[in-house]
Coordinates of C-alpha atoms in Angstrom, one line a residue:
Chain A
X1092 CA -8.8 -21.8 21.6
X1093 CA -8.3 -21.3 17.9
X1094 CA -4.7 -21.0 16.7
X1095 CA -3.7 -17.5 15.8
X1096 CA -0.4 -17.1 14.0
X1097 CA 1.6 -13.9 13.6
X1098 CA 4.2 -13.4 10.9
X1099 CA 6.7 -11.6 13.0
X1100 CA 9.1 -9.5 10.9
X1101 CA 12.4 -9.0 12.5
X1102 CA 15.5 -7.0 11.8
X1103 CA 18.9 -8.0 13.1
X1104 CA 17.4 -10.2 15.8
X1105 CA 14.9 -7.7 17.1
X1106 CA 11.2 -7.8 16.3
X1107 CA 9.9 -4.9 14.2
X1108 CA 7.3 -2.8 16.0
X1109 CA 4.6 -4.2 13.7
X1110 CA 5.3 -7.7 15.0
X1111 CA 4.6 -6.6 18.6
X1112 CA 1.4 -4.8 17.5
X1113 CA 0.2 -8.0 15.7
X1114 CA 0.9 -10.1 18.9
X1115 CA -1.0 -7.6 21.0
X1116 CA -4.0 -8.1 18.8
X1117 CA -3.5 -11.9 18.4
X1118 CA -3.6 -12.6 22.1
X1119 CA -7.0 -11.0 22.3
X1120 CA -8.2 -13.5 19.7
X1121 CA -6.6 -16.8 20.6
X1122 CA -3.4 -18.5 21.5
X1123 CA -0.7 -16.8 19.5
X1124 CA 2.1 -18.5 17.7
X1125 CA 4.8 -16.3 16.1
X1126 CA 6.9 -17.2 13.1
X1127 CA 10.3 -15.5 13.0
X1128 CA 12.5 -16.1 10.0
X1129 CA 16.1 -15.1 9.0
X1130 CA 19.4 -14.6 10.8
X1131 CA 18.8 -13.5 14.4
X1132 CA 15.3 -15.0 14.5
X1133 CA 15.8 -17.0 17.7
X1134 CA 17.1 -13.9 19.4
X1135 CA 13.8 -12.2 18.8
X1136 CA 11.8 -15.1 20.4
X1137 CA 12.1 -13.8 23.9
X1138 CA 10.6 -10.4 23.1
X1139 CA 7.9 -12.1 21.1
X1140 CA 7.0 -14.1 24.1
X1141 CA 6.8 -11.0 26.3
X1142 CA 4.2 -9.7 23.9
X1143 CA 2.1 -12.8 24.1
X1144 CA 3.5 -15.5 21.8
X1145 CA 3.1 -18.9 23.5
X1146 CA 5.1 -20.6 20.8
X1147 CA 7.6 -19.3 18.4
X1148 CA 8.8 -21.1 15.3
X1149 CA 12.3 -19.8 14.4
X1150 CA 14.3 -20.5 11.3
X1151 CA 17.7 -18.8 11.0
X1152 CA 18.4 -19.5 7.3
X1153 CA 19.8 -16.5 5.5
X1154 CA 17.7 -17.5 2.5
X1155 CA 14.8 -15.7 4.1
X1156 CA 16.4 -12.3 3.7
X1157 CA 18.3 -13.0 0.5
X1158 CA 15.3 -14.0 -1.6
X1159 CA 12.0 -12.0 -1.3
X1160 CA 8.8 -13.7 0.0
X1161 CA 9.0 -17.1 -1.7
X1162 CA 11.1 -19.0 0.9
X1163 CA 8.8 -17.7 3.6
X1164 CA 5.8 -18.7 1.6
X1165 CA 7.1 -22.2 1.1
X1166 CA 7.7 -22.6 4.8
X1167 CA 4.4 -21.1 5.9
X1168 CA 2.5 -23.3 3.5
X1169 CA 4.2 -26.4 4.9
X1170 CA 3.6 -25.4 8.5
X1171 CA -0.1 -24.5 7.8
X1172 CA -0.6 -27.8 6.0
X1173 CA 0.6 -29.7 9.1
X1174 CA -1.4 -27.8 11.7
X1175 CA -3.8 -25.2 10.1
X1176 CA -4.4 -22.2 12.3
X1177 CA -7.7 -20.2 12.1
X1178 CA -6.0 -16.9 11.4
X1179 CA -2.7 -15.6 10.3
X1180 CA -1.9 -12.0 10.9
X1181 CA 0.6 -10.1 8.8
X1182 CA 1.6 -6.4 8.9
X1183 CA 0.6 -4.3 5.9
X1184 CA 4.3 -3.7 5.2
X1185 CA 6.4 -4.2 2.1
X1186 CA 7.4 -7.6 3.3
X1187 CA 4.1 -8.6 4.9
X1188 CA 2.1 -7.7 1.8
X1189 CA 4.2 -9.8 -0.6
X1190 CA 4.3 -12.9 1.7
X1191 CA 0.6 -12.8 2.6
X1192 CA -0.6 -12.3 -1.0
X1193 CA 1.6 -15.1 -2.4
X1194 CA 0.5 -17.4 0.4
X1195 CA -3.2 -16.7 -0.3
X1196 CA -2.8 -17.6 -3.9
X1197 CA -0.8 -20.7 -2.9
X1198 CA -3.5 -21.9 -0.4
X1199 CA -6.6 -20.5 -2.2
X1200 CA -7.7 -18.8 1.1
X1201 CA -9.1 -15.3 1.8
X1202 CA -6.7 -12.4 2.2
X1203 CA -8.2 -9.4 3.8
X1204 CA -6.1 -6.3 3.5
X1205 CA -5.8 -2.8 5.1
X1206 CA -7.3 -4.1 8.4
X1207 CA -7.5 -1.9 11.5
X1208 CA -9.2 -4.5 13.7
X1209 CA -10.1 -8.2 13.9
X1210 CA -12.7 -9.8 16.2
X1211 CA -14.0 -13.2 16.8
X1212 CA -17.4 -13.7 15.2
X1213 CA -19.5 -16.8 14.9
X1214 CA -16.5 -19.1 15.3
X1215 CA -14.6 -17.2 12.6
X1216 CA -13.1 -13.7 12.2
X1217 CA -14.6 -10.4 11.4
X1218 CA -12.1 -8.0 9.9
X1219 CA -12.6 -4.2 9.9
X1220 CA -11.0 -2.1 7.2
X1221 CA -11.4 1.6 6.5
X1222 CA -12.4 2.6 3.0
X1223 CA -12.7 5.9 1.3
X1224 CA -10.0 7.5 3.4
X1225 CA -11.4 6.1 6.6
X1226 CA -14.8 7.8 6.2
X1227 CA -16.5 4.3 6.1
X1228 CA -15.6 1.1 7.9
X1229 CA -16.3 -2.2 6.2
X1230 CA -16.4 -5.6 8.0
X1231 CA -15.3 -8.5 5.9
X1232 CA -15.5 -12.2 6.6
X1233 CA -13.8 -15.2 4.9
X1234 CA -15.8 -17.5 2.7
X1235 CA -13.0 -20.0 2.2
X1236 CA -11.3 -22.7 4.3
X1237 CA -9.0 -21.7 7.1
X1238 CA -6.7 -19.9 7.7
X1239 CA -8.0 -16.4 7.1
X1240 CA -5.1 -14.2 6.2
X1241 CA -5.2 -10.6 7.4
X1242 CA -3.0 -7.7 6.7
X1243 CA -3.2 -5.3 9.6
X1244 CA -2.2 -1.7 9.1
X1245 CA 0.8 -0.5 11.1
X1246 CA -0.2 1.5 14.2
X1247 CA -3.8 0.2 14.1
X1248 CA -3.0 -1.4 17.5
X1249 CA -0.8 -0.1 20.3
X1250 CA 1.8 -2.7 21.2
X1251 CA 1.6 -3.7 24.9
X1252 CA 3.5 -6.4 26.7
X1253 CA 1.3 -9.3 27.9
X1254 CA 0.7 -9.5 31.6
X1255 CA 3.0 -12.1 33.0
X1256 CA 4.3 -12.9 29.5
X1257 CA 6.1 -16.2 30.0
X1258 CA 9.0 -17.5 28.0
X1259 CA 7.6 -19.0 24.9
X1260 CA 8.1 -22.5 23.7
X1261 CA 10.6 -22.1 20.9
X1262 CA 10.7 -24.6 18.1
X1263 CA 13.8 -24.3 15.9
X1264 CA 13.0 -25.4 12.3
X1265 CA 15.6 -26.8 10.0
X1266 CA 13.5 -27.4 6.8
X1267 CA 15.7 -26.9 3.8
X1268 CA 15.3 -23.5 2.3
X1269 CA 15.2 -23.7 -1.5
X1270 CA 16.6 -20.5 -3.0
X1271 CA 17.5 -22.1 -6.3
X1272 CA 14.1 -21.4 -7.9
X1273 CA 13.9 -18.2 -10.0
X1274 CA 13.3 -15.6 -7.4
X1275 CA 13.7 -12.0 -6.5
X1276 CA 17.2 -11.9 -5.0
X1277 CA 18.4 -8.9 -2.9
X1278 CA 21.8 -7.7 -4.3
X1279 CA 22.3 -5.0 -1.7
X1280 CA 20.5 -2.8 0.8
X1281 CA 20.9 1.0 0.6
X1282 CA 20.0 3.2 3.6
X1283 CA 19.1 6.7 2.6
X1284 CA 20.5 9.4 4.7
X1285 CA 17.6 10.7 6.8
X1286 CA 17.8 13.9 8.8
X1287 CA 15.6 14.1 11.8
X1288 CA 13.2 11.5 13.2
X1289 CA 11.5 8.8 11.1
X1290 CA 8.0 9.5 10.0
X1291 CA 6.7 6.5 11.8
X1292 CA 8.3 7.6 15.1
X1293 CA 8.0 11.4 14.9
X1294 CA 6.0 13.2 17.6
X1295 CA 5.6 16.1 15.1
X1296 CA 5.2 15.9 11.4
X1297 CA 5.2 18.7 8.9
X1298 CA 3.6 17.5 5.7
X1299 CA 3.3 19.2 2.3
X1300 CA 0.9 18.9 -0.6
X1301 CA 0.2 20.4 -4.1
X1302 CA -0.6 23.7 -2.5
X1303 CA 3.1 24.3 -2.1
X1304 CA 3.1 25.0 -5.8
X1305 CA 6.5 23.7 -6.7
X1306 CA 9.0 21.1 -5.5
X1307 CA 11.6 23.7 -4.4
X1308 CA 9.1 25.0 -1.9
X1309 CA 9.5 21.9 0.1
X1310 CA 12.7 23.5 1.4
X1311 CA 10.8 25.8 3.7
X1312 CA 9.0 22.7 5.2
X1313 CA 12.4 21.1 5.7
X1314 CA 13.5 24.2 7.5
X1315 CA 10.3 24.4 9.6
X1316 CA 10.7 20.7 10.5
X1317 CA 14.3 21.1 11.5
X1318 CA 13.2 23.9 13.9
X1319 CA 10.5 21.8 15.4
X1320 CA 12.5 18.5 15.5
X1321 CA 9.8 17.2 13.2
X1322 CA 9.7 14.7 10.3
X1323 CA 8.6 15.7 6.8
X1324 CA 5.8 14.0 5.0
X1325 CA 4.0 14.4 1.7
X1326 CA 0.7 13.7 0.1
X1327 CA 0.3 11.3 -2.8
X1328 CA -0.3 14.1 -5.3
X1329 CA 3.2 15.5 -4.7
X1330 CA 4.8 12.0 -4.7
X1331 CA 3.1 11.2 -8.0
X1332 CA 4.3 14.5 -9.4
X1333 CA 7.9 13.4 -8.4
X1334 CA 8.5 16.2 -5.9
X1335 CA 9.3 13.8 -3.1
X1336 CA 10.2 10.1 -3.0
X1337 CA 7.6 7.5 -2.2
X1338 CA 9.1 7.0 1.2
X1339 CA 7.7 10.4 2.3
X1340 CA 4.1 9.5 1.3
X1341 CA 1.5 9.4 4.0
X1342 CA -1.9 7.9 3.2
X1343 CA -3.7 4.9 2.0
X1344 CA -0.9 3.8 -0.3
X1345 CA 1.8 5.3 1.9
X1346 CA 2.6 5.3 5.6
X1347 CA 0.2 5.5 8.5
X1348 CA 1.3 8.0 11.1
X1349 CA 0.1 8.9 14.6
X1350 CA 2.1 11.9 15.7
X1351 CA 1.1 14.2 18.6
X1352 CA 1.0 17.1 16.1
X1353 CA 0.5 17.0 12.4
X1354 CA 0.9 20.2 10.4
X1355 CA -0.6 19.9 6.9
X1356 CA 0.7 22.6 4.6
X1357 CA -1.0 23.0 1.2
X1358 CA -2.8 19.7 1.6
X1359 CA -6.4 19.6 0.6
X1360 CA -7.2 16.6 2.6
X1361 CA -8.2 14.0 0.0
X1362 CA -9.4 10.8 1.7
X1363 CA -6.4 9.0 0.2
X1364 CA -4.2 11.1 2.4
X1365 CA -6.3 11.5 5.5
X1366 CA -6.6 7.8 6.2
X1367 CA -2.9 7.8 6.9
X1368 CA -2.9 10.7 9.3
X1369 CA -6.3 11.1 11.0
X1370 CA -4.9 9.2 14.0
X1371 CA -2.8 12.3 14.8
X1372 CA -3.7 13.8 18.2
X1373 CA -3.7 17.3 17.0
X1374 CA -4.0 18.6 13.4
X1375 CA -3.0 22.0 12.2
X1376 CA -3.8 22.9 8.6
X1377 CA -2.7 25.8 6.4
X1378 CA -4.4 26.1 3.0
X1379 CA -5.6 28.8 0.8
X1380 CA -8.9 27.1 0.0
X1381 CA -11.4 27.7 2.7
X1382 CA -13.5 24.7 1.5
X1383 CA -10.6 22.2 1.6
X1384 CA -11.7 19.1 3.4
X1385 CA -8.7 19.2 5.7
X1386 CA -10.3 22.1 7.6
X1387 CA -13.2 19.7 8.6
X1388 CA -10.7 17.7 10.7
X1389 CA -8.2 20.3 11.8
X1390 CA -8.0 21.5 15.4
X1391 CA -6.6 24.8 14.0
X1392 CA -7.0 25.8 10.4
X1393 CA -5.4 28.9 8.9
X1394 CA -6.9 30.0 5.5
X1395 CA -4.1 31.8 3.7
X1396 CA -1.1 31.8 1.5
X1397 CA 1.4 29.1 2.6
X1398 CA 4.2 30.9 0.9
X1399 CA 3.7 33.9 3.3
X1400 CA 2.7 32.0 6.4
X1401 CA 5.4 29.3 6.5
X1402 CA 8.4 31.6 6.4
X1403 CA 6.7 33.8 9.1
X1404 CA 6.1 30.7 11.1
X1405 CA 9.8 29.7 10.9
X1406 CA 10.7 33.1 12.2
X1407 CA 8.1 32.9 15.0
X1408 CA 9.4 29.5 16.1
X1409 CA 13.0 30.7 16.0
X1410 CA 12.3 33.8 18.1
X1411 CA 10.3 31.9 20.6
X1412 CA 12.9 29.2 21.0
X1413 CA 15.5 31.9 21.5
X1414 CA 13.6 33.1 24.5
Chain B
X1471 CA 11.0 -7.5 -25.2
X1472 CA 7.3 -8.1 -24.7
X1473 CA 5.6 -6.5 -21.8
X1474 CA 2.1 -7.0 -20.4
X1475 CA 0.7 -4.2 -18.3
X1476 CA -2.2 -4.9 -16.0
X1477 CA -4.6 -1.9 -15.6
X1478 CA -7.8 -1.2 -13.8
X1479 CA -10.6 1.2 -14.5
X1480 CA -11.7 3.0 -11.3
X1481 CA -14.1 5.8 -10.4
X1482 CA -12.3 9.2 -10.7
X1483 CA -10.3 9.4 -7.5
X1484 CA -10.8 13.1 -7.4
X1485 CA -14.6 12.7 -7.2
X1486 CA -16.1 11.7 -3.9
X1487 CA -17.0 8.1 -3.8
X1488 CA -20.1 6.4 -2.3
X1489 CA -21.0 2.9 -1.2
X1490 CA -24.4 1.6 -1.8
X1491 CA -25.6 0.5 1.7
X1492 CA -27.8 -2.2 0.2
X1493 CA -25.4 -4.0 -2.2
X1494 CA -22.3 -2.8 -0.3
X1495 CA -20.7 -2.1 -3.6
X1496 CA -19.3 1.1 -5.1
X1497 CA -21.9 3.4 -6.7
X1498 CA -20.7 3.7 -10.3
X1499 CA -23.7 5.5 -11.7
X1500 CA -23.0 9.1 -12.5
X1501 CA -19.3 8.8 -11.6
X1502 CA -16.6 9.3 -14.2
X1503 CA -14.5 6.2 -14.7
X1504 CA -10.8 6.6 -15.4
X1505 CA -7.6 4.6 -15.9
X1506 CA -6.2 4.2 -12.4
X1507 CA -3.5 7.0 -12.2
X1508 CA -1.2 4.5 -10.5
X1509 CA -1.5 2.2 -13.5
X1510 CA -0.4 5.1 -15.8
X1511 CA 3.1 4.7 -14.3
X1512 CA 3.0 1.0 -15.1
X1513 CA 2.1 1.7 -18.7
X1514 CA 4.8 4.4 -18.9
X1515 CA 7.4 1.9 -17.5
X1516 CA 6.4 -0.6 -20.2
X1517 CA 6.5 1.9 -23.0
X1518 CA 9.9 3.1 -22.0
X1519 CA 11.3 -0.5 -22.0
X1520 CA 10.0 -1.3 -25.5
X1521 CA 11.1 2.1 -26.9
X1522 CA 14.6 1.2 -25.8
X1523 CA 14.7 -2.5 -26.7
X1524 CA 11.9 -3.0 -29.2
X1525 CA 8.9 -5.2 -28.7
X1526 CA 5.3 -4.6 -27.8
X1527 CA 3.2 -3.5 -24.8
X1528 CA 0.0 -5.4 -24.3
X1529 CA -2.6 -3.9 -21.9
X1530 CA -4.7 -6.4 -20.0
X1531 CA -7.7 -5.6 -17.8
X1532 CA -10.6 -7.3 -16.2
X1533 CA -13.9 -5.4 -15.8
X1534 CA -17.2 -4.5 -17.3
X1535 CA -17.4 -3.7 -21.0
X1536 CA -16.9 0.0 -20.4
X1537 CA -13.4 -0.8 -19.0
X1538 CA -12.5 -0.8 -22.7
X1539 CA -12.2 3.0 -22.3
X1540 CA -9.4 2.6 -19.7
X1541 CA -7.6 0.2 -22.1
X1542 CA -8.0 2.8 -25.0
X1543 CA -6.4 5.4 -22.8
X1544 CA -3.3 3.2 -22.3
X1545 CA -3.3 2.4 -26.1
X1546 CA -3.5 6.2 -26.7
X1547 CA -0.3 6.6 -24.6
X1548 CA 1.4 4.2 -27.1
X1549 CA 0.6 0.6 -26.0
X1550 CA 0.1 -1.8 -28.9
X1551 CA -2.8 -4.0 -28.1
X1552 CA -5.3 -4.8 -25.4
X1553 CA -7.1 -7.7 -23.8
X1554 CA -10.3 -7.2 -21.8
X1555 CA -11.6 -10.1 -19.7
X1556 CA -15.2 -9.3 -19.2
X1557 CA -18.1 -11.4 -18.1
X1558 CA -21.1 -10.7 -15.9
X1559 CA -20.0 -13.6 -13.7
X1560 CA -16.8 -11.8 -12.9
X1561 CA -18.6 -8.7 -11.4
X1562 CA -17.4 -7.8 -7.9
X1563 CA -14.4 -10.3 -8.1
X1564 CA -11.9 -10.1 -5.3
X1565 CA -8.2 -9.8 -5.8
X1566 CA -7.5 -13.6 -6.0
X1567 CA -10.3 -14.1 -8.5
X1568 CA -8.9 -11.3 -10.6
X1569 CA -5.4 -12.8 -10.5
X1570 CA -6.8 -16.2 -11.6
X1571 CA -8.7 -14.6 -14.5
X1572 CA -5.7 -12.6 -15.6
X1573 CA -3.4 -15.6 -15.3
X1574 CA -5.8 -17.7 -17.3
X1575 CA -6.3 -15.0 -20.0
X1576 CA -2.6 -14.7 -20.7
X1577 CA -2.0 -18.4 -20.9
X1578 CA -0.1 -19.0 -24.2
X1579 CA 1.0 -15.3 -24.5
X1580 CA 4.8 -14.8 -24.8
X1581 CA 6.0 -12.1 -22.5
X1582 CA 9.2 -11.1 -20.7
X1583 CA 7.7 -8.9 -18.0
X1584 CA 4.3 -8.2 -16.4
X1585 CA 4.1 -4.7 -15.0
X1586 CA 1.4 -3.6 -12.5
X1587 CA 0.9 -0.6 -10.2
X1588 CA 1.6 -1.4 -6.5
X1589 CA -2.1 -1.2 -5.7
X1590 CA -5.3 0.2 -7.2
X1591 CA -6.3 3.6 -6.0
X1592 CA -9.9 2.5 -5.1
X1593 CA -9.4 -1.0 -3.6
X1594 CA -5.9 -0.5 -2.3
X1595 CA -5.3 -4.1 -1.2
X1596 CA -2.3 -4.4 -3.5
X1597 CA -2.6 -8.2 -3.4
X1598 CA -3.3 -8.9 -7.1
X1599 CA 0.2 -8.6 -8.5
X1600 CA 1.8 -11.0 -5.9
X1601 CA -1.1 -13.4 -6.3
X1602 CA -0.6 -13.3 -10.1
X1603 CA 3.1 -14.0 -9.7
X1604 CA 2.4 -16.9 -7.4
X1605 CA -0.2 -18.4 -9.8
X1606 CA 2.3 -18.1 -12.7
X1607 CA 5.2 -19.3 -10.6
X1608 CA 7.2 -16.2 -11.3
X1609 CA 9.4 -13.9 -9.2
X1610 CA 7.9 -10.7 -8.0
X1611 CA 9.9 -7.5 -7.9
X1612 CA 7.6 -5.3 -5.9
X1613 CA 7.5 -1.6 -5.0
X1614 CA 10.0 -0.6 -7.7
X1615 CA 11.1 3.0 -7.9
X1616 CA 13.6 2.2 -10.6
X1617 CA 13.6 -0.6 -13.2
X1618 CA 16.3 -1.7 -15.6
X1619 CA 16.2 -4.7 -17.9
X1620 CA 19.2 -6.3 -19.6
X1621 CA 20.5 -9.7 -20.6
X1622 CA 17.5 -11.6 -19.4
X1623 CA 17.3 -10.0 -16.0
X1624 CA 15.3 -7.3 -14.4
X1625 CA 16.8 -5.2 -11.6
X1626 CA 14.8 -2.8 -9.5
X1627 CA 15.4 -0.3 -6.6
X1628 CA 12.8 -1.6 -4.2
X1629 CA 11.3 0.9 -1.7
X1630 CA 12.0 0.1 1.9
X1631 CA 11.4 1.9 5.2
X1632 CA 15.1 2.9 5.4
X1633 CA 15.9 3.5 1.8
X1634 CA 15.9 0.9 -1.0
X1635 CA 17.0 -2.6 -1.8
X1636 CA 18.6 -3.4 -5.2
X1637 CA 16.7 -6.6 -6.2
X1638 CA 17.3 -8.8 -9.2
X1639 CA 15.2 -11.5 -10.9
X1640 CA 15.4 -13.5 -14.1
X1641 CA 12.8 -12.9 -16.8
X1642 CA 10.0 -13.5 -17.0
X1643 CA 9.0 -11.7 -13.9
X1644 CA 6.2 -9.5 -12.4
X1645 CA 7.1 -6.0 -11.4
X1646 CA 5.0 -3.5 -9.4
X1647 CA 5.9 0.2 -9.8
X1648 CA 5.4 3.1 -7.4
X1649 CA 4.2 6.4 -8.5
X1650 CA 7.6 8.0 -8.2
X1651 CA 9.2 5.8 -10.9
X1652 CA 8.4 8.0 -13.8
X1653 CA 6.2 10.8 -15.1
X1654 CA 3.4 9.2 -17.2
X1655 CA 3.0 10.7 -20.6
X1656 CA -0.2 12.4 -21.7
X1657 CA -1.7 10.9 -24.8
X1658 CA -1.2 13.0 -27.9
X1659 CA -4.1 13.6 -30.3
X1660 CA -2.4 11.3 -32.8
X1661 CA -2.2 8.6 -30.2
X1662 CA -5.8 8.9 -29.4
X1663 CA -6.7 8.6 -33.1
X1664 CA -4.5 5.5 -33.5
X1665 CA -5.8 3.9 -30.4
X1666 CA -9.3 3.6 -32.0
X1667 CA -7.9 1.2 -34.6
X1668 CA -5.7 -0.9 -32.2
X1669 CA -6.9 -4.5 -31.5
X1670 CA -8.6 -5.2 -28.2
X1671 CA -9.5 -8.8 -27.7
X1672 CA -12.5 -9.4 -25.4
X1673 CA -12.6 -12.7 -23.5
X1674 CA -15.5 -14.1 -21.6
X1675 CA -15.2 -16.5 -18.6
X1676 CA -15.9 -19.6 -20.8
X1677 CA -13.1 -18.6 -23.2
X1678 CA -10.5 -18.5 -20.4
X1679 CA -11.7 -21.9 -19.0
X1680 CA -11.9 -20.9 -15.4
X1681 CA -15.3 -22.2 -14.4
X1682 CA -15.8 -22.1 -10.7
X1683 CA -12.4 -20.7 -9.9
X1684 CA -13.2 -17.0 -10.5
X1685 CA -16.0 -14.6 -10.2
X1686 CA -19.1 -15.1 -8.0
X1687 CA -18.6 -18.8 -7.7
X1688 CA -15.2 -18.3 -6.1
X1689 CA -15.4 -15.3 -3.9
X1690 CA -13.0 -15.8 -1.0
X1691 CA -14.6 -13.1 1.2
X1692 CA -17.7 -11.1 1.8
X1693 CA -18.4 -7.7 3.1
X1694 CA -21.0 -8.1 5.8
X1695 CA -21.3 -4.6 7.2
X1696 CA -20.6 -1.0 6.2
X1697 CA -20.8 1.8 8.7
X1698 CA -19.7 5.4 8.7
X1699 CA -16.5 5.9 10.8
X1700 CA -16.5 8.3 13.6
X1701 CA -15.5 11.6 12.2
X1702 CA -13.0 14.0 13.7
X1703 CA -14.5 17.3 14.8
X1704 CA -13.5 20.4 13.1
X1705 CA -11.8 23.0 15.3
X1706 CA -11.3 26.6 14.7
X1707 CA -10.7 27.9 11.2
X1708 CA -9.5 31.4 10.8
X1709 CA -8.5 33.7 7.9
X1710 CA -4.9 34.8 7.8
X1711 CA -4.8 38.5 8.4
X1712 CA -1.1 38.7 8.8
X1713 CA -1.3 36.9 12.2
X1714 CA -1.8 33.3 10.9
X1715 CA 1.8 32.3 11.6
X1716 CA 1.6 33.8 15.1
X1717 CA -1.6 31.8 15.8
X1718 CA 0.1 28.6 14.8
X1719 CA 3.1 29.4 16.9
X1720 CA 0.9 30.2 19.9
X1721 CA -0.9 26.8 19.4
X1722 CA 2.4 25.0 19.1
X1723 CA 3.6 26.6 22.4
X1724 CA 0.3 25.5 24.0
X1725 CA 1.0 22.0 22.8
X1726 CA 4.5 22.2 24.2
X1727 CA 6.1 21.6 20.8
X1728 CA 8.1 24.8 21.3

């Protein structure tokens, strides 16, 4: 079977959820090999095996986390030259995007981004990506030599352990890691204090758009979210306007979320946004414009003034929780 | 401090877009074309740097001849000159082809920094800046939400899932900026008038010496199918007559959220 590689991002010796999603897809396509880099990489190997990796390349050098992308690209390019796989899967993440794009330029091979599915087709790979906010699906194939590089969107695949996932063959690499070249060096990492659940993990999301009218009106969404144990998200329009940091952005250029309940407040439902949230199980929309596209996908839509409805809703939720 | 800013002309993102089912390309007829709003933040970041430290901002774009209008918009914001790589052979280029063309077009230009948006609003692959950095052998400072340049180094706050990383690279470097970095200025009438007289150099494929490595001859990928995605069904839409909040709360109870 064709070699399918997975660039398995890890944090402190544990695979990130995207790594397990990629492996779940990879094992449907071929024999998966995972590449796990940075301190703690070998600790992640066992879990990677449980999700289907037959072989795991590990390299523990701290250079992989001290310098962005380039050391990983150097190593991947060397490994690929020795034993070219048919396909390499990356997560459409901050790290995955930088590594995959640099690698494609280094190798001169196809990079297909924003993928939600990959299938075997005529001995190659057919890659499905949503365009126009997910209203259309395009299928793309590579026209260059192997490997095809694919950036898979987070949450496109539900991670599931492999049946009888055996311990993988682990190959520990010791290639020298050159961090002396001019590179992007991480000086420090700052964690921003977050209240409530992470957007990616939240079962309920309360999300705001331009219809809130002013940045200070996000406070009522914070309050509603706190009552519901929900995370707060935002549309690109309000992030571009500087009302909320980029980390809150849901959509094509932001995060993809799949909560059980998504409450869209003052969001018109531009395709840019809906591609990131249309996987929600249930969508509730509150908007003053009856013709807003968000109502075409909402399970419950309320046409009205968000400034009246949201405070009332906070009261309703409080009183019902009190009972 | 000389800054190159890469920009792209795109169909107005506020207008609904269509794919031609035959050619599998974007329908551009009858659609307003604009400077990508994400790129306006890149232009703004460049202008702020040269306003502080002196120097010039050069706008570079690849596209059909009418992409000149997007460059003029950036010039009206205050950028100094433009370069448009335009050639019928480059139509429908993919990201790698575009990166190769831009890299070839700026050969011989002296610059300290190349600034791009994180991704185009229409294509959204976000691959071009990293590919450009790789082709030029430069560091990439990506997803910047803050940018400072001093004593030969650029330092950014790089967006992460948990917060941000402070990342440093020596110049020259490539930086991609997120929408939250700044508020892009609106061109003043004076800027719009001045932009008409600013130099925009137009380069064809032969002039950048890239035969076979960019454009139609070097496509790395091909779209083979376009189908409509399964749409979600609309549920109930009701006017708020004072009971809207109660309706939502009832529904949330039904869903066992409260």
